[in-house]
Amino acid sequence: MIQHEILQEITFLKEKRNAVILAHYYQLPEIQDVADHVGDSLALSKLASDLTNELIVFCGVDFMAESAKLLSPQKTILLPVKDACCPMADMATPADVERMKADHPDAAVVSYVNSTTQVKAVSDICCTSGNAIKVIRSLPHKKIIFLPDENLGSYAAIQIPEKEFVLFKGFCPPHEEMMAVDVKIAREEHPKALVLVHPECRPEVRALADFIGSTAQILKYAAESKHKQFIIGTEQGILHPLKLRSPKKEFFILGPGLLCPNMKKTTPELLLQSLQKMIHPIDIEPSLAEAARMPVQRMLELS
Ligand code: 13P
Ligand code: SF4
């Protein structure tokens, strides 16, 4: 089947099954184009709970599809590629949380949604890169255990100096690869461009940026800015929606390594197979799901 036929068949099957396709901004352009909704982690988790469709195909990575299942246990949530995982989420375990809690019993545990369901189940509240500051500020606790992303945690710590942070040392491999020297080189090559980076970047990279925000916040900033050129410090999938929203502006990706292989595993062929064979449905053991749902729901109540 040629690409055009595959995409037509996806649309046909999606309508036949009354399914909705959600895609993260890091997905391949052709997946973003065939999806019903494209968004950042925060928008997609809100949508997953608000939509009335009984079948959601989540084009992203496992923790996103699992969060959708937590919020809508009665719905069928499909992750087209079973091993589309998030290496950062897998860095922290519930045992790590218990150890940090034992050392800091007075702290609240805030887990980035980029965490396993097991870690969420032992957390007080979740956050995304789009609402981390708001979520943490809302807590009465003076001390915050933050995991798994040390970079997002250190970004929050700078924004909220009145609280004390205990950070787990996890990281997103593609964002961690970006170095301060990459920003310096990119600025020399594009002296008129603004540098927009994700908070998953290293502190020394963030310190050189003009704007720090989640994928949705970067998109909004670039669209509303009077500037015409931007150096982008987040996964390269975002170039597609950036160009769609601002076709007259120019975007340059920062450094060579900004590609998340797991986000790129979902191809049109595998999305079609997912709809044809109803694979891979997310299934979470009920008592684990109940414990993990609470911190995600708390986050959404604040958003
Ligand atoms: P968001 O900007 O959507 O929070 O994405 C960050 C990310 O790494 C998703 O995997
Ligand atoms: Fe995980 Fe980073 Fe890939 Fe997002 S971009 S899924 S945080 S490895």
mmCIF file of C-alpha atoms and ligand atoms in Angstrom:
data_model
loop_
_atom_site.group_PDB
_atom_site.id
_atom_site.type_symbol
_atom_site.label_atom_id
_atom_site.label_comp_id
_atom_site.label_asym_id
_atom_site.label_seq_id
_atom_site.Cartn_x
_atom_site.Cartn_y
_atom_site.Cartn_z
ATOM 1 C CA MET A 1 0.000 0.000 0.000
ATOM 2 C CA ILE A 2 1.363 3.434 -0.818
ATOM 3 C CA GLN A 3 1.512 6.170 1.841
ATOM 4 C CA HIS A 4 -1.529 8.033 0.516
ATOM 5 C CA GLU A 5 -3.663 4.847 0.672
ATOM 6 C CA ILE A 6 -2.442 4.049 4.177
ATOM 7 C CA LEU A 7 -3.469 7.498 5.385
ATOM 8 C CA GLN A 8 -6.880 7.171 3.688
ATOM 9 C CA GLU A 9 -7.418 3.774 5.312
ATOM 10 C CA ILE A 10 -6.471 5.209 8.740
ATOM 11 C CA THR A 11 -9.104 7.925 8.342
ATOM 12 C CA PHE A 12 -11.697 5.417 7.123
ATOM 13 C CA LEU A 13 -11.104 2.971 10.000
ATOM 14 C CA LYS A 14 -10.932 5.741 12.581
ATOM 15 C CA GLU A 15 -14.368 6.982 11.534
ATOM 16 C CA LYS A 16 -15.805 3.486 11.330
ATOM 17 C CA ARG A 17 -14.654 2.754 14.882
ATOM 18 C CA ASN A 18 -15.547 6.228 16.188
ATOM 19 C CA ALA A 19 -11.969 6.475 17.392
ATOM 20 C CA VAL A 20 -9.946 9.591 18.064
ATOM 21 C CA ILE A 21 -6.236 9.850 17.273
ATOM 22 C CA LEU A 22 -4.073 11.936 19.594
ATOM 23 C CA ALA A 23 -0.484 12.808 18.696
ATOM 24 C CA HIS A 24 2.317 14.563 20.549
ATOM 25 C CA TYR A 25 4.251 17.385 18.842
ATOM 26 C CA TYR A 26 7.315 15.103 18.692
ATOM 27 C CA GLN A 27 5.573 12.601 16.399
ATOM 28 C CA LEU A 28 6.422 12.261 12.690
ATOM 29 C CA PRO A 29 4.796 15.008 10.531
ATOM 30 C CA GLU A 30 2.573 12.471 8.722
ATOM 31 C CA ILE A 31 1.265 11.180 12.079
ATOM 32 C CA GLN A 32 0.571 14.727 13.293
ATOM 33 C CA ASP A 33 -1.291 15.423 10.025
ATOM 34 C CA VAL A 34 -3.547 12.375 10.277
ATOM 35 C CA ALA A 35 -4.274 12.901 14.009
ATOM 36 C CA ASP A 36 -7.474 14.552 15.265
ATOM 37 C CA HIS A 37 -5.598 16.469 17.947
ATOM 38 C CA VAL A 38 -1.921 17.327 18.273
ATOM 39 C CA GLY A 39 -0.640 18.738 21.538
ATOM 40 C CA ASP A 40 1.792 18.775 24.409
ATOM 41 C CA SER A 41 1.575 16.325 27.303
ATOM 42 C CA LEU A 42 -0.724 18.596 29.302
ATOM 43 C CA ALA A 43 -3.226 19.281 26.510
ATOM 44 C CA LEU A 44 -3.317 15.622 25.488
ATOM 45 C CA SER A 45 -3.956 14.378 29.011
ATOM 46 C CA LYS A 46 -6.803 16.905 29.411
ATOM 47 C CA LEU A 47 -8.258 15.828 26.068
ATOM 48 C CA ALA A 48 -8.013 12.147 26.922
ATOM 49 C CA SER A 49 -10.248 12.712 29.930
ATOM 50 C CA ASP A 50 -12.657 15.171 28.225
ATOM 51 C CA LEU A 51 -13.304 13.311 24.956
ATOM 52 C CA THR A 52 -16.377 11.115 24.802
ATOM 53 C CA ASN A 53 -14.978 8.617 22.236
ATOM 54 C CA GLU A 54 -14.658 5.115 23.647
ATOM 55 C CA LEU A 55 -11.519 4.425 21.606
ATOM 56 C CA ILE A 56 -8.399 6.600 21.769
ATOM 57 C CA VAL A 57 -5.276 5.825 19.734
ATOM 58 C CA PHE A 58 -2.373 7.550 21.452
ATOM 59 C CA CYS A 59 0.548 8.354 19.161
ATOM 60 C CA GLY A 60 3.229 9.127 21.691
ATOM 61 C CA VAL A 61 5.080 7.063 24.267
ATOM 62 C CA ASP A 62 3.877 4.616 26.917
ATOM 63 C CA PHE A 63 3.526 6.990 29.885
ATOM 64 C CA MET A 64 1.176 9.219 27.840
ATOM 65 C CA ALA A 65 -1.123 6.349 26.864
ATOM 66 C CA GLU A 66 -1.025 5.041 30.436
ATOM 67 C CA SER A 67 -1.973 8.479 31.827
ATOM 68 C CA ALA A 68 -4.921 8.526 29.426
ATOM 69 C CA LYS A 69 -5.981 5.084 30.679
ATOM 70 C CA LEU A 70 -5.688 6.213 34.299
ATOM 71 C CA LEU A 71 -8.035 9.106 33.610
ATOM 72 C CA SER A 72 -10.490 7.074 31.531
ATOM 73 C CA PRO A 73 -10.370 3.477 32.751
ATOM 74 C CA GLN A 74 -13.561 2.601 30.879
ATOM 75 C CA LYS A 75 -12.115 3.661 27.495
ATOM 76 C CA THR A 76 -9.922 1.564 25.216
ATOM 77 C CA ILE A 77 -6.546 3.291 24.847
ATOM 78 C CA LEU A 78 -4.267 1.951 22.123
ATOM 79 C CA LEU A 79 -0.525 2.565 21.937
ATOM 80 C CA PRO A 80 0.351 1.639 18.319
ATOM 81 C CA VAL A 81 3.936 0.633 19.158
ATOM 82 C CA LYS A 82 4.290 -1.441 22.302
ATOM 83 C CA ASP A 83 7.922 -0.541 22.983
ATOM 84 C CA ALA A 84 7.556 3.203 22.384
ATOM 85 C CA CYS A 85 8.858 4.068 25.832
ATOM 86 C CA CYS A 86 10.452 7.039 27.580
ATOM 87 C CA PRO A 87 13.979 6.276 28.823
ATOM 88 C CA MET A 88 13.736 9.141 31.315
ATOM 89 C CA ALA A 89 10.508 7.784 32.831
ATOM 90 C CA ASP A 90 12.180 4.404 33.267
ATOM 91 C CA MET A 91 15.105 5.901 35.229
ATOM 92 C CA ALA A 92 13.110 6.321 38.468
ATOM 93 C CA THR A 93 11.527 3.449 40.394
ATOM 94 C CA PRO A 94 9.051 3.372 43.318
ATOM 95 C CA ALA A 95 11.999 2.237 45.487
ATOM 96 C CA ASP A 96 13.776 5.517 44.616
ATOM 97 C CA VAL A 97 10.695 7.454 45.732
ATOM 98 C CA GLU A 98 10.450 5.486 48.993
ATOM 99 C CA ARG A 99 14.150 6.086 49.697
ATOM 100 C CA MET A 100 13.814 9.842 49.080
ATOM 101 C CA LYS A 101 10.635 9.953 51.192
ATOM 102 C CA ALA A 102 12.413 8.177 54.048
ATOM 103 C CA ASP A 103 15.194 10.797 53.919
ATOM 104 C CA HIS A 104 12.733 13.721 53.643
ATOM 105 C CA PRO A 105 9.473 12.692 55.350
ATOM 106 C CA ASP A 106 8.136 16.278 55.373
ATOM 107 C CA ALA A 107 8.423 16.709 51.579
ATOM 108 C CA ALA A 108 5.697 16.434 48.941
ATOM 109 C CA VAL A 109 6.498 14.057 46.060
ATOM 110 C CA VAL A 110 5.932 15.711 42.686
ATOM 111 C CA SER A 111 6.407 13.468 39.690
ATOM 112 C CA TYR A 112 6.677 14.675 36.135
ATOM 113 C CA VAL A 113 4.029 12.878 34.009
ATOM 114 C CA ASN A 114 7.048 11.456 32.175
ATOM 115 C CA SER A 115 7.215 8.772 34.870
ATOM 116 C CA THR A 116 6.050 5.181 35.188
ATOM 117 C CA THR A 117 2.583 4.375 36.513
ATOM 118 C CA GLN A 118 4.298 2.700 39.500
ATOM 119 C CA VAL A 119 6.118 5.940 40.369
ATOM 120 C CA LYS A 120 2.924 7.978 39.962
ATOM 121 C CA ALA A 121 1.219 5.598 42.386
ATOM 122 C CA VAL A 122 3.631 6.656 45.171
ATOM 123 C CA SER A 123 3.539 10.396 44.308
ATOM 124 C CA ASP A 124 1.421 13.162 45.827
ATOM 125 C CA ILE A 125 0.832 15.020 42.580
ATOM 126 C CA CYS A 126 1.972 14.999 38.945
ATOM 127 C CA CYS A 127 2.943 17.869 36.693
ATOM 128 C CA THR A 128 3.914 18.443 33.078
ATOM 129 C CA SER A 129 6.524 20.835 31.747
ATOM 130 C CA GLY A 130 3.631 23.223 31.028
ATOM 131 C CA ASN A 131 2.286 23.433 34.580
ATOM 132 C CA ALA A 132 5.160 22.385 36.892
ATOM 133 C CA ILE A 133 5.543 25.862 38.417
ATOM 134 C CA LYS A 134 1.807 26.272 39.041
ATOM 135 C CA VAL A 135 1.476 22.766 40.519
ATOM 136 C CA ILE A 136 4.461 23.142 42.874
ATOM 137 C CA ARG A 137 3.458 26.650 43.986
ATOM 138 C CA SER A 138 0.002 25.340 44.892
ATOM 139 C CA LEU A 139 1.437 22.903 47.444
ATOM 140 C CA PRO A 140 1.614 23.917 51.127
ATOM 141 C CA HIS A 141 4.851 21.923 51.587
ATOM 142 C CA LYS A 142 8.104 23.813 51.992
ATOM 143 C CA LYS A 143 10.127 20.860 50.698
ATOM 144 C CA ILE A 144 9.600 19.179 47.313
ATOM 145 C CA ILE A 145 10.930 15.837 46.110
ATOM 146 C CA PHE A 146 10.938 16.129 42.328
ATOM 147 C CA LEU A 147 11.470 13.305 39.841
ATOM 148 C CA PRO A 148 12.544 11.959 37.451
ATOM 149 C CA ASP A 149 13.845 14.987 35.469
ATOM 150 C CA GLU A 150 16.601 16.837 37.299
ATOM 151 C CA ASN A 151 16.612 19.595 34.672
ATOM 152 C CA LEU A 152 12.892 20.388 34.943
ATOM 153 C CA GLY A 153 13.297 20.169 38.720
ATOM 154 C CA SER A 154 16.192 22.628 38.770
ATOM 155 C CA TYR A 155 14.209 24.959 36.484
ATOM 156 C CA ALA A 156 11.282 24.859 38.957
ATOM 157 C CA ALA A 157 13.680 25.411 41.873
ATOM 158 C CA ILE A 158 14.945 28.651 40.276
ATOM 159 C CA GLN A 159 11.380 29.878 39.699
ATOM 160 C CA ILE A 160 10.274 28.979 43.230
ATOM 161 C CA PRO A 161 13.207 29.988 45.514
ATOM 162 C CA GLU A 162 11.017 29.934 48.615
ATOM 163 C CA LYS A 163 10.835 26.117 48.499
ATOM 164 C CA GLU A 164 13.573 23.559 49.024
ATOM 165 C CA PHE A 165 14.004 20.942 46.285
ATOM 166 C CA VAL A 166 15.354 17.413 46.468
ATOM 167 C CA LEU A 167 16.021 16.339 42.895
ATOM 168 C CA PHE A 168 16.283 12.863 41.427
ATOM 169 C CA LYS A 169 19.051 12.669 38.822
ATOM 170 C CA GLY A 170 17.066 11.545 35.779
ATOM 171 C CA PHE A 171 17.265 13.167 32.361
ATOM 172 C CA CYS A 172 15.806 13.108 28.872
ATOM 173 C CA PRO A 173 18.626 11.767 26.635
ATOM 174 C CA PRO A 174 17.944 13.980 23.568
ATOM 175 C CA HIS A 175 17.554 17.175 25.617
ATOM 176 C CA GLU A 176 20.576 16.347 27.789
ATOM 177 C CA GLU A 177 22.739 16.109 24.670
ATOM 178 C CA MET A 178 22.363 19.798 23.974
ATOM 179 C CA MET A 179 25.323 21.787 25.277
ATOM 180 C CA ALA A 180 25.950 25.479 25.910
ATOM 181 C CA VAL A 181 28.451 25.451 23.035
ATOM 182 C CA ASP A 182 25.624 24.417 20.668
ATOM 183 C CA VAL A 183 23.725 27.573 21.650
ATOM 184 C CA LYS A 184 26.833 29.713 21.095
ATOM 185 C CA ILE A 185 27.460 28.197 17.646
ATOM 186 C CA ALA A 186 23.790 28.539 16.644
ATOM 187 C CA ARG A 187 23.734 32.194 17.753
ATOM 188 C CA GLU A 188 26.842 32.899 15.652
ATOM 189 C CA GLU A 189 25.212 31.240 12.634
ATOM 190 C CA HIS A 190 21.847 33.000 13.137
ATOM 191 C CA PRO A 191 22.569 36.250 14.991
ATOM 192 C CA LYS A 192 19.034 37.626 14.544
ATOM 193 C CA ALA A 193 17.296 34.520 15.893
ATOM 194 C CA LEU A 194 15.787 34.101 19.354
ATOM 195 C CA VAL A 195 16.651 30.927 21.268
ATOM 196 C CA LEU A 196 13.621 29.012 22.592
ATOM 197 C CA VAL A 197 14.318 25.921 24.709
ATOM 198 C CA HIS A 198 12.457 23.277 26.692
ATOM 199 C CA PRO A 199 12.989 23.083 30.487
ATOM 200 C CA GLU A 200 14.299 19.509 30.015
ATOM 201 C CA CYS A 201 17.527 21.166 28.775
ATOM 202 C CA ARG A 202 20.610 21.499 30.989
ATOM 203 C CA PRO A 203 20.734 24.628 33.234
ATOM 204 C CA GLU A 204 23.703 26.055 31.274
ATOM 205 C CA VAL A 205 21.682 25.776 28.033
ATOM 206 C CA ARG A 206 18.594 27.339 29.630
ATOM 207 C CA ALA A 207 20.731 30.188 30.966
ATOM 208 C CA LEU A 208 21.604 31.194 27.380
ATOM 209 C CA ALA A 209 18.006 31.064 26.084
ATOM 210 C CA ASP A 210 15.601 33.926 25.391
ATOM 211 C CA PHE A 211 12.589 31.812 26.339
ATOM 212 C CA ILE A 212 12.045 28.561 28.266
ATOM 213 C CA GLY A 213 8.780 26.657 27.894
ATOM 214 C CA SER A 214 6.941 23.430 27.161
ATOM 215 C CA THR A 215 6.357 22.474 23.535
ATOM 216 C CA ALA A 216 2.956 24.231 23.492
ATOM 217 C CA GLN A 217 4.463 27.336 25.110
ATOM 218 C CA ILE A 218 7.312 27.413 22.544
ATOM 219 C CA LEU A 219 4.750 27.192 19.713
ATOM 220 C CA LYS A 220 2.689 30.022 21.166
ATOM 221 C CA TYR A 221 5.735 32.206 21.806
ATOM 222 C CA ALA A 222 7.074 31.782 18.253
ATOM 223 C CA ALA A 223 3.669 32.486 16.688
ATOM 224 C CA GLU A 224 3.099 35.647 18.733
ATOM 225 C CA SER A 225 6.658 37.027 18.545
ATOM 226 C CA LYS A 226 7.568 39.857 16.181
ATOM 227 C CA HIS A 227 10.852 38.084 15.476
ATOM 228 C CA LYS A 228 11.238 36.148 12.241
ATOM 229 C CA GLN A 229 13.954 33.607 13.119
ATOM 230 C CA PHE A 230 14.163 31.124 15.985
ATOM 231 C CA ILE A 231 16.686 28.570 17.227
ATOM 232 C CA ILE A 232 14.699 25.713 18.752
ATOM 233 C CA GLY A 233 15.977 23.670 21.680
ATOM 234 C CA THR A 234 13.554 20.783 21.825
ATOM 235 C CA GLU A 235 12.812 17.571 19.917
ATOM 236 C CA GLN A 236 12.791 18.198 16.160
ATOM 237 C CA GLY A 237 9.191 16.968 15.663
ATOM 238 C CA ILE A 238 8.118 20.420 16.838
ATOM 239 C CA LEU A 239 9.461 21.959 13.607
ATOM 240 C CA HIS A 240 6.373 20.672 11.768
ATOM 241 C CA PRO A 241 3.730 22.530 13.865
ATOM 242 C CA LEU A 242 6.047 25.564 14.140
ATOM 243 C CA LYS A 243 6.194 25.887 10.337
ATOM 244 C CA LEU A 244 2.467 25.214 9.959
ATOM 245 C CA ARG A 245 1.572 27.971 12.417
ATOM 246 C CA SER A 246 4.176 30.475 11.251
ATOM 247 C CA PRO A 247 4.927 29.692 7.583
ATOM 248 C CA LYS A 248 6.761 32.979 7.026
ATOM 249 C CA LYS A 249 9.172 32.465 9.927
ATOM 250 C CA GLU A 250 12.414 30.491 9.960
ATOM 251 C CA PHE A 251 13.310 27.797 12.487
ATOM 252 C CA PHE A 252 16.690 26.182 13.148
ATOM 253 C CA ILE A 253 17.053 23.148 15.383
ATOM 254 C CA LEU A 254 19.695 23.408 18.106
ATOM 255 C CA GLY A 255 22.509 20.845 17.924
ATOM 256 C CA PRO A 256 22.533 17.558 16.047
ATOM 257 C CA GLY A 257 21.013 15.186 18.619
ATOM 258 C CA LEU A 258 17.521 16.488 19.179
ATOM 259 C CA LEU A 259 15.636 13.399 18.101
ATOM 260 C CA CYS A 260 13.684 11.060 20.369
ATOM 261 C CA PRO A 261 13.837 7.610 18.695
ATOM 262 C CA ASN A 262 10.856 6.382 20.705
ATOM 263 C CA MET A 263 8.647 9.214 19.513
ATOM 264 C CA LYS A 264 9.563 8.309 15.935
ATOM 265 C CA LYS A 265 8.594 4.639 16.218
ATOM 266 C CA THR A 266 4.952 5.314 15.315
ATOM 267 C CA THR A 267 4.731 5.184 11.526
ATOM 268 C CA PRO A 268 1.532 5.400 9.423
ATOM 269 C CA GLU A 269 1.829 1.629 8.759
ATOM 270 C CA LEU A 270 1.903 0.840 12.483
ATOM 271 C CA LEU A 271 -0.907 3.285 13.217
ATOM 272 C CA LEU A 272 -3.037 1.538 10.589
ATOM 273 C CA GLN A 273 -2.209 -1.883 12.056
ATOM 274 C CA SER A 274 -3.166 -0.575 15.467
ATOM 275 C CA LEU A 275 -6.636 0.394 14.202
ATOM 276 C CA GLN A 276 -7.030 -2.816 12.185
ATOM 277 C CA LYS A 277 -6.030 -5.223 14.939
ATOM 278 C CA MET A 278 -6.873 -3.056 17.992
ATOM 279 C CA ILE A 279 -3.274 -3.170 19.251
ATOM 280 C CA HIS A 280 -1.828 -2.470 21.821
ATOM 281 C CA PRO A 281 -4.528 -1.860 24.433
ATOM 282 C CA ILE A 282 -3.269 -0.370 27.693
ATOM 283 C CA ASP A 283 -4.168 -2.478 30.680
ATOM 284 C CA ILE A 284 -3.292 -1.388 34.217
ATOM 285 C CA GLU A 285 -3.902 -3.516 37.275
ATOM 286 C CA PRO A 286 -6.921 -1.876 39.080
ATOM 287 C CA SER A 287 -5.321 -1.208 42.502
ATOM 288 C CA LEU A 288 -2.207 0.272 40.825
ATOM 289 C CA ALA A 289 -4.445 2.366 38.559
ATOM 290 C CA GLU A 290 -6.425 3.696 41.503
ATOM 291 C CA ALA A 291 -3.277 4.806 43.334
ATOM 292 C CA ALA A 292 -1.713 6.342 40.214
ATOM 293 C CA ARG A 293 -4.914 8.124 39.105
ATOM 294 C CA MET A 294 -5.071 10.402 42.129
ATOM 295 C CA PRO A 295 -1.876 12.439 41.471
ATOM 296 C CA VAL A 296 -2.786 12.864 37.788
ATOM 297 C CA GLN A 297 -6.311 13.963 38.665
ATOM 298 C CA ARG A 298 -4.987 16.415 41.282
ATOM 299 C CA MET A 299 -2.796 17.955 38.593
ATOM 300 C CA LEU A 300 -5.729 18.322 36.178
ATOM 301 C CA GLU A 301 -7.897 19.934 38.853
ATOM 302 C CA LEU A 302 -5.275 22.696 39.055
ATOM 303 C CA SER A 303 -4.860 23.121 35.297
HETATM 304 P P1 13P B 1 5.803 18.523 26.713
HETATM 305 O O1 13P B 1 6.381 19.823 26.301
HETATM 306 O O2 13P B 1 4.647 18.089 25.959
HETATM 307 O O3 13P B 1 5.588 18.444 28.198
HETATM 308 O O4 13P B 1 6.840 17.390 26.257
HETATM 309 C C1 13P B 1 7.968 17.032 26.824
HETATM 310 C C2 13P B 1 8.328 15.653 26.500
HETATM 311 O O5 13P B 1 9.449 15.297 26.603
HETATM 312 C C3 13P B 1 7.341 14.699 26.090
HETATM 313 O O6 13P B 1 7.937 13.488 25.974
HETATM 314 FE FE1 SF4 B 2 11.156 10.744 27.070
HETATM 315 FE FE2 SF4 B 2 12.703 12.717 26.238
HETATM 316 FE FE3 SF4 B 2 11.609 11.119 24.461
HETATM 317 FE FE4 SF4 B 2 10.094 12.849 25.840
HETATM 318 S S1 SF4 B 2 11.673 13.363 24.357
HETATM 319 S S2 SF4 B 2 9.647 10.709 25.424
HETATM 320 S S3 SF4 B 2 11.150 12.849 27.797
HETATM 321 S S4 SF4 B 2 13.110 10.550 26.029
#
